PDB file of C-alpha atoms in Angstrom:
ATOM      1  CA  UNK A   1      47.043  30.672  59.306  1.00 68.00           C
ATOM      2  CA  UNK A   2      45.702  27.992  60.020  1.00 74.00           C
ATOM      3  CA  UNK A   3      43.513  27.968  63.093  1.00 75.00           C
ATOM      4  CA  UNK A   4      44.845  24.796  66.271  1.00 73.00           C
ATOM      5  CA  UNK A   5      41.702  23.471  65.356  1.00 75.00           C
ATOM      6  CA  UNK A   6      42.347  22.990  61.599  1.00 80.00           C
ATOM      7  CA  UNK A   7      45.961  21.930  62.537  1.00 82.00           C
ATOM      8  CA  UNK A   8      44.538  19.661  64.600  1.00 78.00           C
ATOM      9  CA  UNK A   9      42.403  18.033  62.865  1.00 80.00           C
ATOM     10  CA  UNK A  10      45.317  17.416  59.734  1.00 86.00           C
ATOM     11  CA  UNK A  11      47.892  16.353  62.874  1.00 86.00           C
ATOM     12  CA  UNK A  12      45.391  13.966  63.842  1.00 83.00           C
ATOM     13  CA  UNK A  13      44.460  12.301  60.818  1.00 87.00           C
ATOM     14  CA  UNK A  14      48.649  11.272  60.946  1.00 90.00           C
ATOM     15  CA  UNK A  15      48.655  10.557  63.884  1.00 89.00           C
ATOM     16  CA  UNK A  16      45.602   8.078  63.384  1.00 88.00           C
ATOM     17  CA  UNK A  17      46.360   7.336  59.846  1.00 90.00           C
ATOM     18  CA  UNK A  18      50.162   6.391  60.526  1.00 92.00           C
ATOM     19  CA  UNK A  19      49.225   3.932  63.209  1.00 91.00           C
ATOM     20  CA  UNK A  20      46.320   2.272  61.489  1.00 91.00           C
ATOM     21  CA  UNK A  21      48.624   1.430  58.001  1.00 93.00           C
ATOM     22  CA  UNK A  22      51.746   0.276  60.869  1.00 93.00           C
ATOM     23  CA  UNK A  23      48.602  -1.875  62.839  1.00 91.00           C
ATOM     24  CA  UNK A  24      47.739  -3.097  59.284  1.00 93.00           C
ATOM     25  CA  UNK A  25      51.587  -4.546  58.867  1.00 92.00           C
ATOM     26  CA  UNK A  26      52.376  -5.873  61.916  1.00 92.00           C
ATOM     27  CA  UNK A  27      48.696  -8.052  62.329  1.00 93.00           C
ATOM     28  CA  UNK A  28      50.225  -9.450  57.827  1.00 91.00           C
ATOM     29  CA  UNK A  29      53.646 -10.669  60.256  1.00 90.00           C
ATOM     30  CA  UNK A  30      51.881 -11.615  63.256  1.00 90.00           C
ATOM     31  CA  UNK A  31      49.782 -14.208  60.693  1.00 91.00           C
ATOM     32  CA  UNK A  32      53.048 -14.731  58.743  1.00 88.00           C
ATOM     33  CA  UNK A  33      55.185 -15.255  61.998  1.00 85.00           C
ATOM     34  CA  UNK A  34      52.322 -18.581  63.102  1.00 85.00           C
ATOM     35  CA  UNK A  35      52.634 -19.390  59.120  1.00 81.00           C
ATOM     36  CA  UNK A  36      49.571 -19.003  58.407  1.00 82.00           C
ATOM     37  CA  UNK A  37      50.992 -17.126  55.075  1.00 80.00           C
ATOM     38  CA  UNK A  38      54.076 -17.319  53.939  1.00 82.00           C
ATOM     39  CA  UNK A  39      55.809 -14.455  51.001  1.00 80.00           C
ATOM     40  CA  UNK A  40      58.852 -12.821  51.596  1.00 84.00           C
ATOM     41  CA  UNK A  41      57.842 -10.274  49.680  1.00 86.00           C
ATOM     42  CA  UNK A  42      54.454  -9.145  51.623  1.00 83.00           C
ATOM     43  CA  UNK A  43      56.826  -9.859  55.050  1.00 85.00           C
ATOM     44  CA  UNK A  44      60.140  -7.053  53.373  1.00 88.00           C
ATOM     45  CA  UNK A  45      57.117  -4.566  52.951  1.00 88.00           C
ATOM     46  CA  UNK A  46      55.477  -4.792  55.766  1.00 88.00           C
ATOM     47  CA  UNK A  47      58.638  -4.781  57.263  1.00 89.00           C
ATOM     48  CA  UNK A  48      59.624  -1.690  56.512  1.00 91.00           C
ATOM     49  CA  UNK A  49      56.384   0.129  56.569  1.00 92.00           C
ATOM     50  CA  UNK A  50      54.415  -0.671  59.586  1.00 91.00           C
ATOM     51  CA  UNK A  51      57.651   0.188  61.566  1.00 91.00           C
ATOM     52  CA  UNK A  52      58.278   3.525  59.106  1.00 94.00           C
ATOM     53  CA  UNK A  53      54.758   4.862  59.841  1.00 93.00           C
ATOM     54  CA  UNK A  54      54.189   4.098  63.402  1.00 91.00           C
ATOM     55  CA  UNK A  55      57.754   5.964  63.144  1.00 92.00           C
ATOM     56  CA  UNK A  56      55.830   8.936  61.297  1.00 94.00           C
ATOM     57  CA  UNK A  57      52.531   8.280  63.695  1.00 92.00           C
ATOM     58  CA  UNK A  58      55.288   9.158  66.851  1.00 90.00           C
ATOM     59  CA  UNK A  59      56.808  12.020  65.424  1.00 92.00           C
ATOM     60  CA  UNK A  60      53.138  13.180  64.795  1.00 90.00           C
ATOM     61  CA  UNK A  61      51.968  13.292  68.078  1.00 88.00           C
ATOM     62  CA  UNK A  62      53.633  15.404  70.035  1.00 86.00           C
ATOM     63  CA  UNK A  63      51.420  17.342  66.986  1.00 87.00           C
ATOM     64  CA  UNK A  64      48.049  16.397  68.044  1.00 83.00           C
ATOM     65  CA  UNK A  65      48.864  16.514  71.427  1.00 79.00           C
ATOM     66  CA  UNK A  66      49.589  20.038  71.436  1.00 81.00           C
ATOM     67  CA  UNK A  67      47.313  22.071  68.820  1.00 80.00           C
ATOM     68  CA  UNK A  68      44.028  19.430  70.214  1.00 74.00           C
ATOM     69  CA  UNK A  69      44.910  20.847  74.169  1.00 73.00           C
ATOM     70  CA  UNK A  70      45.523  24.541  72.328  1.00 75.00           C
ATOM     71  CA  UNK A  71      42.230  23.889  70.529  1.00 71.00           C
ATOM     72  CA  UNK A  72      40.032  22.243  73.212  1.00 68.00           C
ATOM     73  CA  UNK A  73      36.296  24.379  73.787  1.00 64.00           C
ATOM     74  CA  UNK A  74      37.535  24.832  77.600  1.00 61.00           C
ATOM     75  CA  UNK A  75      41.098  23.706  78.108  1.00 53.00           C
ATOM     76  CA  UNK A  76      39.785  21.928  81.076  1.00 55.00           C
ATOM     77  CA  UNK A  77      42.107  20.186  81.033  1.00 59.00           C
ATOM     78  CA  UNK A  78      40.847  17.986  84.166  1.00 65.00           C
ATOM     79  CA  UNK A  79      38.648  15.929  82.084  1.00 69.00           C
ATOM     80  CA  UNK A  80      38.079  11.424  82.514  1.00 71.00           C
ATOM     81  CA  UNK A  81      38.331  11.546  78.837  1.00 70.00           C
ATOM     82  CA  UNK A  82      41.555  12.994  78.690  1.00 72.00           C
ATOM     83  CA  UNK A  83      43.501  11.452  81.234  1.00 74.00           C
ATOM     84  CA  UNK A  84      42.077   8.648  79.753  1.00 75.00           C
ATOM     85  CA  UNK A  85      43.752   9.509  76.280  1.00 77.00           C
ATOM     86  CA  UNK A  86      46.897  10.623  77.877  1.00 78.00           C
ATOM     87  CA  UNK A  87      46.990   7.086  80.251  1.00 79.00           C
ATOM     88  CA  UNK A  88      46.305   5.386  76.502  1.00 80.00           C
ATOM     89  CA  UNK A  89      48.783   7.780  75.054  1.00 83.00           C
ATOM     90  CA  UNK A  90      51.425   7.285  77.223  1.00 83.00           C
ATOM     91  CA  UNK A  91      51.039   3.645  76.947  1.00 83.00           C
ATOM     92  CA  UNK A  92      50.965   3.804  72.906  1.00 86.00           C
ATOM     93  CA  UNK A  93      54.099   5.510  72.889  1.00 87.00           C
ATOM     94  CA  UNK A  94      56.122   3.254  74.752  1.00 85.00           C
ATOM     95  CA  UNK A  95      55.011   0.723  73.314  1.00 86.00           C
ATOM     96  CA  UNK A  96      55.935   2.240  69.596  1.00 89.00           C
ATOM     97  CA  UNK A  97      59.563   3.430  71.308  1.00 88.00           C
ATOM     98  CA  UNK A  98      59.574   0.163  72.934  1.00 86.00           C
ATOM     99  CA  UNK A  99      59.360  -2.370  68.746  1.00 88.00           C
ATOM    100  CA  UNK A 100      61.495   0.427  66.882  1.00 88.00           C
ATOM    101  CA  UNK A 101      64.346   0.648  69.770  1.00 86.00           C
ATOM    102  CA  UNK A 102      64.695  -2.923  69.088  1.00 84.00           C
ATOM    103  CA  UNK A 103      63.956  -3.571  65.792  1.00 86.00           C
ATOM    104  CA  UNK A 104      67.006  -0.428  65.246  1.00 85.00           C
ATOM    105  CA  UNK A 105      68.333  -3.169  67.177  1.00 80.00           C
ATOM    106  CA  UNK A 106      68.116  -6.651  65.752  1.00 81.00           C
ATOM    107  CA  UNK A 107      67.477  -5.613  62.425  1.00 79.00           C
ATOM    108  CA  UNK A 108      66.352  -7.966  60.209  1.00 83.00           C
ATOM    109  CA  UNK A 109      67.612 -10.779  62.086  1.00 82.00           C
ATOM    110  CA  UNK A 110      64.500  -9.990  64.723  1.00 78.00           C
ATOM    111  CA  UNK A 111      62.923 -12.357  62.409  1.00 81.00           C
ATOM    112  CA  UNK A 112      64.397 -15.294  62.454  1.00 83.00           C
ATOM    113  CA  UNK A 113      62.806 -16.931  65.817  1.00 81.00           C
ATOM    114  CA  UNK A 114      59.117 -17.368  66.573  1.00 84.00           C
ATOM    115  CA  UNK A 115      59.189 -16.501  69.193  1.00 82.00           C
ATOM    116  CA  UNK A 116      60.827 -12.513  68.254  1.00 83.00           C
ATOM    117  CA  UNK A 117      58.409 -12.093  65.400  1.00 84.00           C
ATOM    118  CA  UNK A 118      55.577 -12.618  67.500  1.00 87.00           C
ATOM    119  CA  UNK A 119      56.411 -10.781  70.015  1.00 86.00           C
ATOM    120  CA  UNK A 120      57.334  -7.710  67.800  1.00 86.00           C
ATOM    121  CA  UNK A 121      54.427  -8.093  66.514  1.00 88.00           C
ATOM    122  CA  UNK A 122      52.145  -8.025  68.776  1.00 88.00           C
ATOM    123  CA  UNK A 123      53.572  -4.991  70.401  1.00 88.00           C
ATOM    124  CA  UNK A 124      52.878  -3.211  67.699  1.00 89.00           C
ATOM    125  CA  UNK A 125      49.526  -3.932  67.028  1.00 90.00           C
ATOM    126  CA  UNK A 126      48.822  -3.162  70.729  1.00 89.00           C
ATOM    127  CA  UNK A 127      50.955   0.332  69.833  1.00 89.00           C
ATOM    128  CA  UNK A 128      48.027   0.826  67.279  1.00 90.00           C
ATOM    129  CA  UNK A 129      45.689  -0.417  68.912  1.00 87.00           C
ATOM    130  CA  UNK A 130      46.433   1.997  72.205  1.00 85.00           C
ATOM    131  CA  UNK A 131      46.336   4.926  69.579  1.00 88.00           C
ATOM    132  CA  UNK A 132      43.055   4.341  67.737  1.00 84.00           C
ATOM    133  CA  UNK A 133      41.600   4.200  71.184  1.00 81.00           C
ATOM    134  CA  UNK A 134      43.448   7.105  71.942  1.00 81.00           C
ATOM    135  CA  UNK A 135      41.778   8.455  68.509  1.00 78.00           C
ATOM    136  CA  UNK A 136      38.779   6.952  69.745  1.00 77.00           C
ATOM    137  CA  UNK A 137      37.912   9.138  73.006  1.00 73.00           C
ATOM    138  CA  UNK A 138      38.851  11.838  71.024  1.00 71.00           C
ATOM    139  CA  UNK A 139      36.389  11.610  69.594  1.00 68.00           C
ATOM    140  CA  UNK A 140      34.083  10.688  72.768  1.00 65.00           C
ATOM    141  CA  UNK A 141      35.682  14.202  73.947  1.00 66.00           C
ATOM    142  CA  UNK A 142      34.850  16.490  71.143  1.00 66.00           C
ATOM    143  CA  UNK A 143      31.635  15.625  68.888  1.00 68.00           C
ATOM    144  CA  UNK A 144      30.013  12.166  71.684  1.00 67.00           C
ATOM    145  CA  UNK A 145      30.565   9.754  69.815  1.00 69.00           C
ATOM    146  CA  UNK A 146      33.991   6.915  68.663  1.00 69.00           C
ATOM    147  CA  UNK A 147      34.154   4.543  66.570  1.00 66.00           C
ATOM    148  CA  UNK A 148      34.386   1.927  69.542  1.00 67.00           C
ATOM    149  CA  UNK A 149      30.993   3.113  71.139  1.00 66.00           C
ATOM    150  CA  UNK A 150      29.518  -0.197  70.258  1.00 69.00           C
ATOM    151  CA  UNK A 151      31.851  -1.331  72.886  1.00 71.00           C
ATOM    152  CA  UNK A 152      30.812   0.145  75.796  1.00 69.00           C
ATOM    153  CA  UNK A 153      34.151   1.521  77.372  1.00 67.00           C
ATOM    154  CA  UNK A 154      34.584   3.695  80.183  1.00 67.00           C
ATOM    155  CA  UNK A 155      36.224   6.272  78.857  1.00 64.00           C
ATOM    156  CA  UNK A 156      34.859   8.783  82.054  1.00 68.00           C
ATOM    157  CA  UNK A 157      36.475   6.417  84.806  1.00 67.00           C
ATOM    158  CA  UNK A 158      39.715   7.231  85.327  1.00 66.00           C
ATOM    159  CA  UNK A 159      41.606   3.883  86.662  1.00 64.00           C
ATOM    160  CA  UNK A 160      43.982   5.041  89.469  1.00 60.00           C
ATOM    161  CA  UNK A 161      46.456   2.397  91.188  1.00 59.00           C
ATOM    162  CA  UNK A 162      46.411   2.406  94.953  1.00 65.00           C
ATOM    163  CA  UNK A 163      50.326   4.731  95.657  1.00 71.00           C
ATOM    164  CA  UNK A 164      52.437   1.840  96.934  1.00 74.00           C
ATOM    165  CA  UNK A 165      51.598  -0.323  93.108  1.00 69.00           C
ATOM    166  CA  UNK A 166      52.709   3.270  91.174  1.00 69.00           C
ATOM    167  CA  UNK A 167      56.085   2.787  93.715  1.00 74.00           C
ATOM    168  CA  UNK A 168      56.591  -1.352  92.864  1.00 79.00           C
ATOM    169  CA  UNK A 169      55.983  -0.409  88.961  1.00 70.00           C
ATOM    170  CA  UNK A 170      57.864   2.824  89.186  1.00 72.00           C
ATOM    171  CA  UNK A 171      60.942   1.220  91.056  1.00 79.00           C
ATOM    172  CA  UNK A 172      60.502  -2.007  88.569  1.00 75.00           C
ATOM    173  CA  UNK A 173      60.510   0.706  85.360  1.00 69.00           C
ATOM    174  CA  UNK A 174      64.151   2.499  87.276  1.00 75.00           C
ATOM    175  CA  UNK A 175      65.555  -0.774  87.302  1.00 73.00           C
ATOM    176  CA  UNK A 176      65.072  -2.370  83.708  1.00 72.00           C
ATOM    177  CA  UNK A 177      65.409   1.085  82.453  1.00 70.00           C
ATOM    178  CA  UNK A 178      69.316   0.367  84.355  1.00 74.00           C
ATOM    179  CA  UNK A 179      69.206  -3.136  83.546  1.00 72.00           C
ATOM    180  CA  UNK A 180      69.015  -2.369  80.232  1.00 67.00           C
ATOM    181  CA  UNK A 181      71.179   0.281  79.833  1.00 69.00           C
ATOM    182  CA  UNK A 182      74.352  -2.101  81.403  1.00 71.00           C
ATOM    183  CA  UNK A 183      73.116  -4.771  78.934  1.00 68.00           C
ATOM    184  CA  UNK A 184      73.830  -1.943  76.072  1.00 63.00           C
ATOM    185  CA  UNK A 185      76.873  -0.190  77.464  1.00 62.00           C
ATOM    186  CA  UNK A 186      78.413  -4.461  78.084  1.00 62.00           C
ATOM    187  CA  UNK A 187      77.117  -5.437  73.956  1.00 55.00           C
ATOM    188  CA  UNK A 188      79.197  -1.832  72.369  1.00 49.00           C
ATOM    189  CA  UNK A 189      82.387  -2.345  74.317  1.00 48.00           C
ATOM    190  CA  UNK A 190      82.208  -5.485  73.476  1.00 47.00           C
ATOM    191  CA  UNK A 191      81.987  -5.050  69.882  1.00 48.00           C
ATOM    192  CA  UNK A 192      84.946  -2.775  69.612  1.00 46.00           C
TER     193      UNK A 192
END
């Protein structure tokens, strides 16, 4: 049987590789949305490969998280680096889910509008970027160095909001979810 540390390395590489591939594909789609490069074949491949890689990375993420927790040398879950990793990975997961859901609901017509394609490719790039920052924080935690050391990111500082700001964001999120569900139910009753 393989150790949790080895399994963590495997799953982390799956997540990082998938999100990096998705990031490249969404970068190509972003460049195309600004008209700097036109290719129907590249657009089709980037669309399919980017969304598939994003989905695969999302499926591998829980395995990386749980194997990382179980292979942590101190099992000290109060480390600022680990808290920042959690924040970054949750942001990346939320963005990735939104990108995949939008692509699923809108289909190929998503790319017919320049504004929609720019928003979709920007959200895909952001999801990839946040997940790669998560991996960089993991390198800082386990090895004391990361690929993004030249940016001097404050991994040891936890940015927490005051309770009132957290409450406003929570209410806004719940309100957005209710509106989205109501719009989905309206659109499904119209289609039938």
